[in-house]
PDB file of C-alpha atoms in Angstrom:
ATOM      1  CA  UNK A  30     -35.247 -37.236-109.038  1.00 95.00           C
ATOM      2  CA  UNK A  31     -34.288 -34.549-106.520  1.00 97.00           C
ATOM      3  CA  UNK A  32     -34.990 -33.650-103.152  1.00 97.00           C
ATOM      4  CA  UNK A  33     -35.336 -30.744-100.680  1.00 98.00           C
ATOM      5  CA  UNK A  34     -33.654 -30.864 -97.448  1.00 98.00           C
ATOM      6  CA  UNK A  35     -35.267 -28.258 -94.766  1.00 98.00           C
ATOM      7  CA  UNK A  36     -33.231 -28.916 -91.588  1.00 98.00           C
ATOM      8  CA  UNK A  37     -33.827 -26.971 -88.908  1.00 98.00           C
ATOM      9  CA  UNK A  38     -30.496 -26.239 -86.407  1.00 98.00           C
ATOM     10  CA  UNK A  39     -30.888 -27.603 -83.169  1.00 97.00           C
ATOM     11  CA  UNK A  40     -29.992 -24.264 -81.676  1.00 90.00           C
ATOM     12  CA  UNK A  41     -30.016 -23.477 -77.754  1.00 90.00           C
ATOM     13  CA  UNK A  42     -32.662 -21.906 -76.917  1.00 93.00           C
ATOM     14  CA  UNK A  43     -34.330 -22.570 -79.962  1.00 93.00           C
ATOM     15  CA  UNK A  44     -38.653 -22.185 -80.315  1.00 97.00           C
ATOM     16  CA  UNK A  45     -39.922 -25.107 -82.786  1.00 98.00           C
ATOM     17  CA  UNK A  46     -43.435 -26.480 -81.906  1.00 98.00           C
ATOM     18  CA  UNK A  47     -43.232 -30.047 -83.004  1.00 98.00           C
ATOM     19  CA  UNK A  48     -47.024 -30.603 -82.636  1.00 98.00           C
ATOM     20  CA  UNK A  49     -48.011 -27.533 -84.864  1.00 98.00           C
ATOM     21  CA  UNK A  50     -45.095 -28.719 -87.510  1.00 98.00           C
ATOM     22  CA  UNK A  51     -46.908 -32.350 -87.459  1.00 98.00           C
ATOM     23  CA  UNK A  52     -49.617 -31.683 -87.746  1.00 98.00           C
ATOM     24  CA  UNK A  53     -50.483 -28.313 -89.124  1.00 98.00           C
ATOM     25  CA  UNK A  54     -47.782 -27.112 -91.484  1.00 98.00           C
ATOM     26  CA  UNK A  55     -47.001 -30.262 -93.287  1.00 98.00           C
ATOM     27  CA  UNK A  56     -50.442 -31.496 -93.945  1.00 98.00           C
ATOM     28  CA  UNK A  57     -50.696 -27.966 -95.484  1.00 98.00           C
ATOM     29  CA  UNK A  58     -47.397 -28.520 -97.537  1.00 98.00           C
ATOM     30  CA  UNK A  59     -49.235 -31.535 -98.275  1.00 97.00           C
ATOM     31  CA  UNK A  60     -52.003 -30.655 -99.604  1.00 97.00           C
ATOM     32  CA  UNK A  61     -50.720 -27.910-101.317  1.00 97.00           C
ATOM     33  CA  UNK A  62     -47.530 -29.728-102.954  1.00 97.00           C
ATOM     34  CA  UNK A  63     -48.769 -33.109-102.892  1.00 91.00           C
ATOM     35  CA  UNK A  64     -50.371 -32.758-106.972  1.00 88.00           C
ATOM     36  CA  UNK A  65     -46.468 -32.454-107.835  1.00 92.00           C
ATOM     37  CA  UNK A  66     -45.083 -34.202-105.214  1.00 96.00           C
ATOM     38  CA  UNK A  67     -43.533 -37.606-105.236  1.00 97.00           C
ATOM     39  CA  UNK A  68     -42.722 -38.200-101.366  1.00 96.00           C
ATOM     40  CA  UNK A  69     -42.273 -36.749 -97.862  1.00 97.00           C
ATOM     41  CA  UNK A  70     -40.701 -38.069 -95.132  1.00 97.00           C
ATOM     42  CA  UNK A  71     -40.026 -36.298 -91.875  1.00 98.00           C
ATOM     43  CA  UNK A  72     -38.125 -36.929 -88.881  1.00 98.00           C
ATOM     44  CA  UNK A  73     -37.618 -35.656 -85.439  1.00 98.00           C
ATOM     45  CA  UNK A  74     -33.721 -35.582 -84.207  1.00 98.00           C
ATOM     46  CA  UNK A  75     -33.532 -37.745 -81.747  1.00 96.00           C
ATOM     47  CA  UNK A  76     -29.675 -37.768 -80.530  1.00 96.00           C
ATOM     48  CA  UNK A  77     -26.039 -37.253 -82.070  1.00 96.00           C
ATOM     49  CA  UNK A  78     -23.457 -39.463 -81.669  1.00 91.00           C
ATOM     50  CA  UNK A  79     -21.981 -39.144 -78.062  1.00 90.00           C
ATOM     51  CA  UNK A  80     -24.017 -40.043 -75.277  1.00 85.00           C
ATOM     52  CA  UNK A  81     -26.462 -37.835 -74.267  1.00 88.00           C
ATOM     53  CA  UNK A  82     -25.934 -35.475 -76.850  1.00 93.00           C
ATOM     54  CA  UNK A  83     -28.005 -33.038 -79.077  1.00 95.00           C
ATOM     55  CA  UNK A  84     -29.007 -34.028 -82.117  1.00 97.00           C
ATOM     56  CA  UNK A  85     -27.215 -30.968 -84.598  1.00 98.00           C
ATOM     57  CA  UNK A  86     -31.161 -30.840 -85.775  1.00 98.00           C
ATOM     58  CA  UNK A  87     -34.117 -30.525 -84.422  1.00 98.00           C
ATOM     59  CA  UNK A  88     -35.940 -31.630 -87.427  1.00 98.00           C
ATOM     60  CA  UNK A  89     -35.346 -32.518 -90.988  1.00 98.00           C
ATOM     61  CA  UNK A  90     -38.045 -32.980 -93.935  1.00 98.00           C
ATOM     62  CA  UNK A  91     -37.261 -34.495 -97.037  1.00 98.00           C
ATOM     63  CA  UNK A  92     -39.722 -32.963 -99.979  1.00 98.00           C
ATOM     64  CA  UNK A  93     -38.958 -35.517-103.521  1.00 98.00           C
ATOM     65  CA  UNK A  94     -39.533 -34.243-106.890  1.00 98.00           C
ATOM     66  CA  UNK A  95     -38.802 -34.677-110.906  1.00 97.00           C
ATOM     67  CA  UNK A  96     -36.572 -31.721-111.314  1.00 96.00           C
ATOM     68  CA  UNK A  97     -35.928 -28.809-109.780  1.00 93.00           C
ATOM     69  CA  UNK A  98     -37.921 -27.108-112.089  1.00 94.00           C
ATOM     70  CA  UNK A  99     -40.617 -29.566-110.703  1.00 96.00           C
ATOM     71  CA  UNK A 100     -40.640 -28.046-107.393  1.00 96.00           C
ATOM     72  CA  UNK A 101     -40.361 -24.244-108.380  1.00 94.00           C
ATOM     73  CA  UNK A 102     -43.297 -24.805-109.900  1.00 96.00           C
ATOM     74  CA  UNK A 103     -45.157 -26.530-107.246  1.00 97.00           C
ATOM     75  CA  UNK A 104     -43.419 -24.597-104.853  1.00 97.00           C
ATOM     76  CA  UNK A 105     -43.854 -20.705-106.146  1.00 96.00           C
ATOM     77  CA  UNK A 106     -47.706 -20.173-106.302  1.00 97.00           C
ATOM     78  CA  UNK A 107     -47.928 -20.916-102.504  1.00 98.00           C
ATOM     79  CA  UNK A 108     -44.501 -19.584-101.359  1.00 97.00           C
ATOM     80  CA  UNK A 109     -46.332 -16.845 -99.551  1.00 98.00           C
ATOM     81  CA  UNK A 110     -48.452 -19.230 -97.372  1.00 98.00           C
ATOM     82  CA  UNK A 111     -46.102 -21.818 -96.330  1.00 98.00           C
ATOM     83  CA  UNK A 112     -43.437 -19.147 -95.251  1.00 97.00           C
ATOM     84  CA  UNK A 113     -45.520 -17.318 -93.591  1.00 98.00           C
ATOM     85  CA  UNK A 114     -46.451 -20.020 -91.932  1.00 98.00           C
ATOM     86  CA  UNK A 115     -43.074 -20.827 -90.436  1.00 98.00           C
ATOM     87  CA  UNK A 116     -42.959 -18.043 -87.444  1.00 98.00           C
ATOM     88  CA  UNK A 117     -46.438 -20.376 -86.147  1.00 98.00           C
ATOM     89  CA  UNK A 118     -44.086 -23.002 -85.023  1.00 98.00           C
ATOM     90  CA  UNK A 119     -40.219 -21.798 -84.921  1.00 98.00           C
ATOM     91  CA  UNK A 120     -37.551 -19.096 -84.913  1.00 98.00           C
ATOM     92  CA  UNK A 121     -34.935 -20.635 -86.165  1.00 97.00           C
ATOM     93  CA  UNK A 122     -33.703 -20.443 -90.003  1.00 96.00           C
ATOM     94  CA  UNK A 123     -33.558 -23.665 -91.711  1.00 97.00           C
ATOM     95  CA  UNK A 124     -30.983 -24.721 -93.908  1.00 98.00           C
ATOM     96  CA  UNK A 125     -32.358 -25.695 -97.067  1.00 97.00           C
ATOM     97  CA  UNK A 126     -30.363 -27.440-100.343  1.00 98.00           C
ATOM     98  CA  UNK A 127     -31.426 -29.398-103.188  1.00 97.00           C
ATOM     99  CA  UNK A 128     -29.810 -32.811-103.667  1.00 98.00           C
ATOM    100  CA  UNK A 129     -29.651 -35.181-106.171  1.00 98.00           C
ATOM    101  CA  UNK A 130     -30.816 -38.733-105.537  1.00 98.00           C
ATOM    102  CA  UNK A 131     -28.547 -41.025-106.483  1.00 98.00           C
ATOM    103  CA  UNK A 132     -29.291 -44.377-104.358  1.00 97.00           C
ATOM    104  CA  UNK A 133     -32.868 -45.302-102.775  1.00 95.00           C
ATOM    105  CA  UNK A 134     -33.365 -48.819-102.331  1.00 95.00           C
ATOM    106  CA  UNK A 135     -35.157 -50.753 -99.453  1.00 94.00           C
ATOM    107  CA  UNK A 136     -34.419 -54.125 -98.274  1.00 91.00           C
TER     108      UNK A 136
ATOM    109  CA  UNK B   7     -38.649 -46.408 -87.330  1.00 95.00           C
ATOM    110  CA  UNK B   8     -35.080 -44.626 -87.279  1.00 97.00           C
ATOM    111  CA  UNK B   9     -32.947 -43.117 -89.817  1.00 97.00           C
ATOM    112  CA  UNK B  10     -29.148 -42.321 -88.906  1.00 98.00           C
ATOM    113  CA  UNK B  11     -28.343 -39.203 -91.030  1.00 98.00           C
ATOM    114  CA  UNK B  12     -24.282 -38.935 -91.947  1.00 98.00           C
ATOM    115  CA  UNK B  13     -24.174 -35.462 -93.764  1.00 98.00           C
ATOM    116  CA  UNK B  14     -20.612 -34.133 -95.184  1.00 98.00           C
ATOM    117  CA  UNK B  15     -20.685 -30.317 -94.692  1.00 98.00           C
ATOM    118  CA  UNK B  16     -19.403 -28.907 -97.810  1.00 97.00           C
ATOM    119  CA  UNK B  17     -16.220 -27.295 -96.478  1.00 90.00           C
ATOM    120  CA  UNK B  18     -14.271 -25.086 -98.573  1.00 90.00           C
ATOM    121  CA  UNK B  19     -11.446 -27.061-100.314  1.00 93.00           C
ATOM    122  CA  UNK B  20     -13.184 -30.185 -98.960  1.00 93.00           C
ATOM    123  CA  UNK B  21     -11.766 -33.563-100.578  1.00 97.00           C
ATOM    124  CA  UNK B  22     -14.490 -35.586-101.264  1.00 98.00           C
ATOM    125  CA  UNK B  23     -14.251 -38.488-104.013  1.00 98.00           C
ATOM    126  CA  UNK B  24     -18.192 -39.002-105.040  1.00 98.00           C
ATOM    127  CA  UNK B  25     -17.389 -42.194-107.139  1.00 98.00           C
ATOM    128  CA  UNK B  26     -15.405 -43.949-104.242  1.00 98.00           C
ATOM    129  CA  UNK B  27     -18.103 -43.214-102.290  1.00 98.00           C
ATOM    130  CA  UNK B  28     -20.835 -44.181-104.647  1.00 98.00           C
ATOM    131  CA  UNK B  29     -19.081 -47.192-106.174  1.00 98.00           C
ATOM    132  CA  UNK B  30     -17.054 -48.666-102.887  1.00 98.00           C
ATOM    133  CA  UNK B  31     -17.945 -47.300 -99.875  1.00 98.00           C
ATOM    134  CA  UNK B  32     -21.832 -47.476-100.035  1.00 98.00           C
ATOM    135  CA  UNK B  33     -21.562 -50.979-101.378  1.00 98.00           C
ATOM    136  CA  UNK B  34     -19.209 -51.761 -98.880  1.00 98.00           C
ATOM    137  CA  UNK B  35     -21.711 -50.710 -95.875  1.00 98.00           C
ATOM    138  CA  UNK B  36     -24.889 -52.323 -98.019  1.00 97.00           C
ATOM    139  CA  UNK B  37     -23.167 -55.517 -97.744  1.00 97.00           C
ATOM    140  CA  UNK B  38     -22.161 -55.466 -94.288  1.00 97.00           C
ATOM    141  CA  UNK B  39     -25.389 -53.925 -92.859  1.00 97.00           C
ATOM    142  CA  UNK B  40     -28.473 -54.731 -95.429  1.00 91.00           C
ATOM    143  CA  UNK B  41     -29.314 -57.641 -92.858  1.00 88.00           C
ATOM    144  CA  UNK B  42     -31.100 -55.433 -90.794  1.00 92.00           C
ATOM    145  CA  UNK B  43     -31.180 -52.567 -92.612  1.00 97.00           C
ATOM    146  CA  UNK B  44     -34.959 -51.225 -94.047  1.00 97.00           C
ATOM    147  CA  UNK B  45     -33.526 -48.828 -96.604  1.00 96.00           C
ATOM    148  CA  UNK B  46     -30.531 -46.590 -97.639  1.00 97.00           C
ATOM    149  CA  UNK B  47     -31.081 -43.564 -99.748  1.00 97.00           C
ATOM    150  CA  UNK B  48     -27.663 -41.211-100.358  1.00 98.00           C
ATOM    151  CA  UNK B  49     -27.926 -37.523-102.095  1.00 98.00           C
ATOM    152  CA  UNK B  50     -25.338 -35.676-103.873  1.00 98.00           C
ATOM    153  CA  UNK B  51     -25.890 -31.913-102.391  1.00 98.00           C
ATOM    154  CA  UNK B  52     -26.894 -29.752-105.810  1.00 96.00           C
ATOM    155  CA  UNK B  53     -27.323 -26.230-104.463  1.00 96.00           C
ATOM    156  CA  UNK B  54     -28.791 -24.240-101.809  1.00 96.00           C
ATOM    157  CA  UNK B  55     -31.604 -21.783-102.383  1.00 91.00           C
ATOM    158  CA  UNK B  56     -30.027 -18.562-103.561  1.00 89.00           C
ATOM    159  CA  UNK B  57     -29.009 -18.409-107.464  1.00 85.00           C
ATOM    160  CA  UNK B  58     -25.353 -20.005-107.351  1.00 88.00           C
ATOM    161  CA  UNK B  59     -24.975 -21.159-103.958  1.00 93.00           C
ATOM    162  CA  UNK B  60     -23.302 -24.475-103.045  1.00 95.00           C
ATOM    163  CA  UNK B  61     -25.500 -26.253-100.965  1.00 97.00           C
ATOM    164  CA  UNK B  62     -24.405 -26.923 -96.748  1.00 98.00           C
ATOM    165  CA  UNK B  63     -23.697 -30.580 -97.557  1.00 98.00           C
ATOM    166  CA  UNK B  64     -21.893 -31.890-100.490  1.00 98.00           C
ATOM    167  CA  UNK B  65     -23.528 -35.540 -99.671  1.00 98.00           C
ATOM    168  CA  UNK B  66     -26.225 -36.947 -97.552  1.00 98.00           C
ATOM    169  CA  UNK B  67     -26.956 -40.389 -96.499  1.00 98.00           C
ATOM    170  CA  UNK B  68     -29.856 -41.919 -94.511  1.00 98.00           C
ATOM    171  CA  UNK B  69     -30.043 -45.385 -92.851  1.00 98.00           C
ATOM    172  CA  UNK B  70     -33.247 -46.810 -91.816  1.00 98.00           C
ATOM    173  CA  UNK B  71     -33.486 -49.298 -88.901  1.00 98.00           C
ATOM    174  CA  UNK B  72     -36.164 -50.409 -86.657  1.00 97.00           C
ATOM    175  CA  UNK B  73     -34.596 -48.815 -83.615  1.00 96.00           C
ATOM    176  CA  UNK B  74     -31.413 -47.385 -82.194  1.00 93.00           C
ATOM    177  CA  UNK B  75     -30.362 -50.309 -80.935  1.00 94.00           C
ATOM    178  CA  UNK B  76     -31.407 -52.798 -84.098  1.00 96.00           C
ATOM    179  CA  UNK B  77     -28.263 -49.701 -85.501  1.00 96.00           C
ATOM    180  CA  UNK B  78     -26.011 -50.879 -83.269  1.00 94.00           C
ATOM    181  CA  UNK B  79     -26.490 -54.166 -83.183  1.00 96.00           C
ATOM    182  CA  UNK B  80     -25.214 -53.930 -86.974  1.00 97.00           C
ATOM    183  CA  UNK B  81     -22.954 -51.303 -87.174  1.00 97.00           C
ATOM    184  CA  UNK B  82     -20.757 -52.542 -84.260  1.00 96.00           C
ATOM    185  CA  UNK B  83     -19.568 -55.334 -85.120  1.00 97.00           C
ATOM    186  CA  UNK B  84     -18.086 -53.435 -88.469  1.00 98.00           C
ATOM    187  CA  UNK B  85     -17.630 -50.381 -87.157  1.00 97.00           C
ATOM    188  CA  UNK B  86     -13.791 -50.588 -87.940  1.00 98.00           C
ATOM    189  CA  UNK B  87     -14.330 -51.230 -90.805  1.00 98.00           C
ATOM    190  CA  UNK B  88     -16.901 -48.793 -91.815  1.00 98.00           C
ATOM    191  CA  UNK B  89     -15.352 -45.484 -90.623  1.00 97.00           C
ATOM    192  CA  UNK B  90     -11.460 -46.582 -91.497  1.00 98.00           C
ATOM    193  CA  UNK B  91     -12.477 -46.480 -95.105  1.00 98.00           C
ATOM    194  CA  UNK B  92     -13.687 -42.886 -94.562  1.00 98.00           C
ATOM    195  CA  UNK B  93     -10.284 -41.297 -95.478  1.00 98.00           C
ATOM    196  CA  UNK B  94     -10.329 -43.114 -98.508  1.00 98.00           C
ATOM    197  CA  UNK B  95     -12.787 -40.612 -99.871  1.00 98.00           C
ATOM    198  CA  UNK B  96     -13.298 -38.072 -97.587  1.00 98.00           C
ATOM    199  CA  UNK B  97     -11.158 -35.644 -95.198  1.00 98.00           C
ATOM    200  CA  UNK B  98     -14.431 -33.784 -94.432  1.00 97.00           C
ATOM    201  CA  UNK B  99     -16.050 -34.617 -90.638  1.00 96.00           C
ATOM    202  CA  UNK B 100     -19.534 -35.794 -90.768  1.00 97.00           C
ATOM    203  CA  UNK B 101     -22.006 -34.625 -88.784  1.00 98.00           C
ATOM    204  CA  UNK B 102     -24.258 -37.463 -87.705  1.00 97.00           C
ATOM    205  CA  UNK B 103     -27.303 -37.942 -85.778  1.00 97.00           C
ATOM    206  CA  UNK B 104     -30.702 -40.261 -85.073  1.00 97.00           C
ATOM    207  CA  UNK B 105     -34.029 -39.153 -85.966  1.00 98.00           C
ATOM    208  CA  UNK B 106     -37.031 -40.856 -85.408  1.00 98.00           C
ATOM    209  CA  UNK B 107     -39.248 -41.233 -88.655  1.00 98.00           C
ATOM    210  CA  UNK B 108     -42.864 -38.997 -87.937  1.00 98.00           C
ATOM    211  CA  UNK B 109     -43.842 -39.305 -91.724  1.00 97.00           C
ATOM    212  CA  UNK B 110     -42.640 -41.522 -94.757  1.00 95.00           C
ATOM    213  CA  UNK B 111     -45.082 -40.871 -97.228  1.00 95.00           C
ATOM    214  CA  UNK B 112     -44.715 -41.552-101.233  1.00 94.00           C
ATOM    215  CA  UNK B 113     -47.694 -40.409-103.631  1.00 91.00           C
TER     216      UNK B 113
END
């Protein structure tokens, strides 16, 4: 299994409209991934480390999939829509990787 | 719900020992904070999104707790612990931060 990391850079000065992100983009990822899509989770940076510091991102979503190849596929046919979509609710660039899940366990 | 995100920036000639990690260190933390943790998932960083790029962080792990302070309430007490076994795989600083959970969906 693999994931996608989107984490957008808590920048100064940065635009990101969490309401629109919640609740506008992602229920369009949603809907539009979801057929390939084995989980979401998304999460709104709260604080780093220090005492009333920044969180080094603003937000982070978490897209799980079989295989790379998995989400190319699910991904590709509606690349157009969900990037253009992005400039609706931030100017910042996300930094995006894939990852390979090697523990997920609950307790 | 909170997650505390510890991501290892992949840092040119970065030492990072993936199988101390995996095999000690993650057990090691498990052990010492599954008592109130809700879940633990950890990600090997694969790529980023252009053909043959290495991805921002080599490794990614997220710790779920009820709250910020159900965290602490763990972590302190083996906090010593915890980040003095960090050189034993890694000479990379983390960049860590709390998020609050919006969405945790599976399908």
């Amino acid at each position: 299994m693999i994931r996608v990391s989107i984490l957008y850079p808590h920048t100064p000065g940065i635009r990101f409209d969490l309401d629109y992100y919640l609740h506008t983009h992602l229920p369009m990822t949603e809907k539009l991934l979801a057929p390939h899509m084995r989980s979401m989770v998304v999460e709104r940076g709260v604080a780093g480390t220090t005492p009333g510091s920044s969180p080094a991102y603003v937000a982070m979503c978490h897209l799980e999939f079989d295989s790379i190849d998995a989400f190319l596929e699910a991904f590709m046919p509606h690349m157009a829509t969900l990037t253009g979509d992005i400039p609706n609710y931030t100017d910042v660039e996300a930094v995006i990787q894939f990852n390979e899940i090697k523990i997920a366990r609950t307790y």
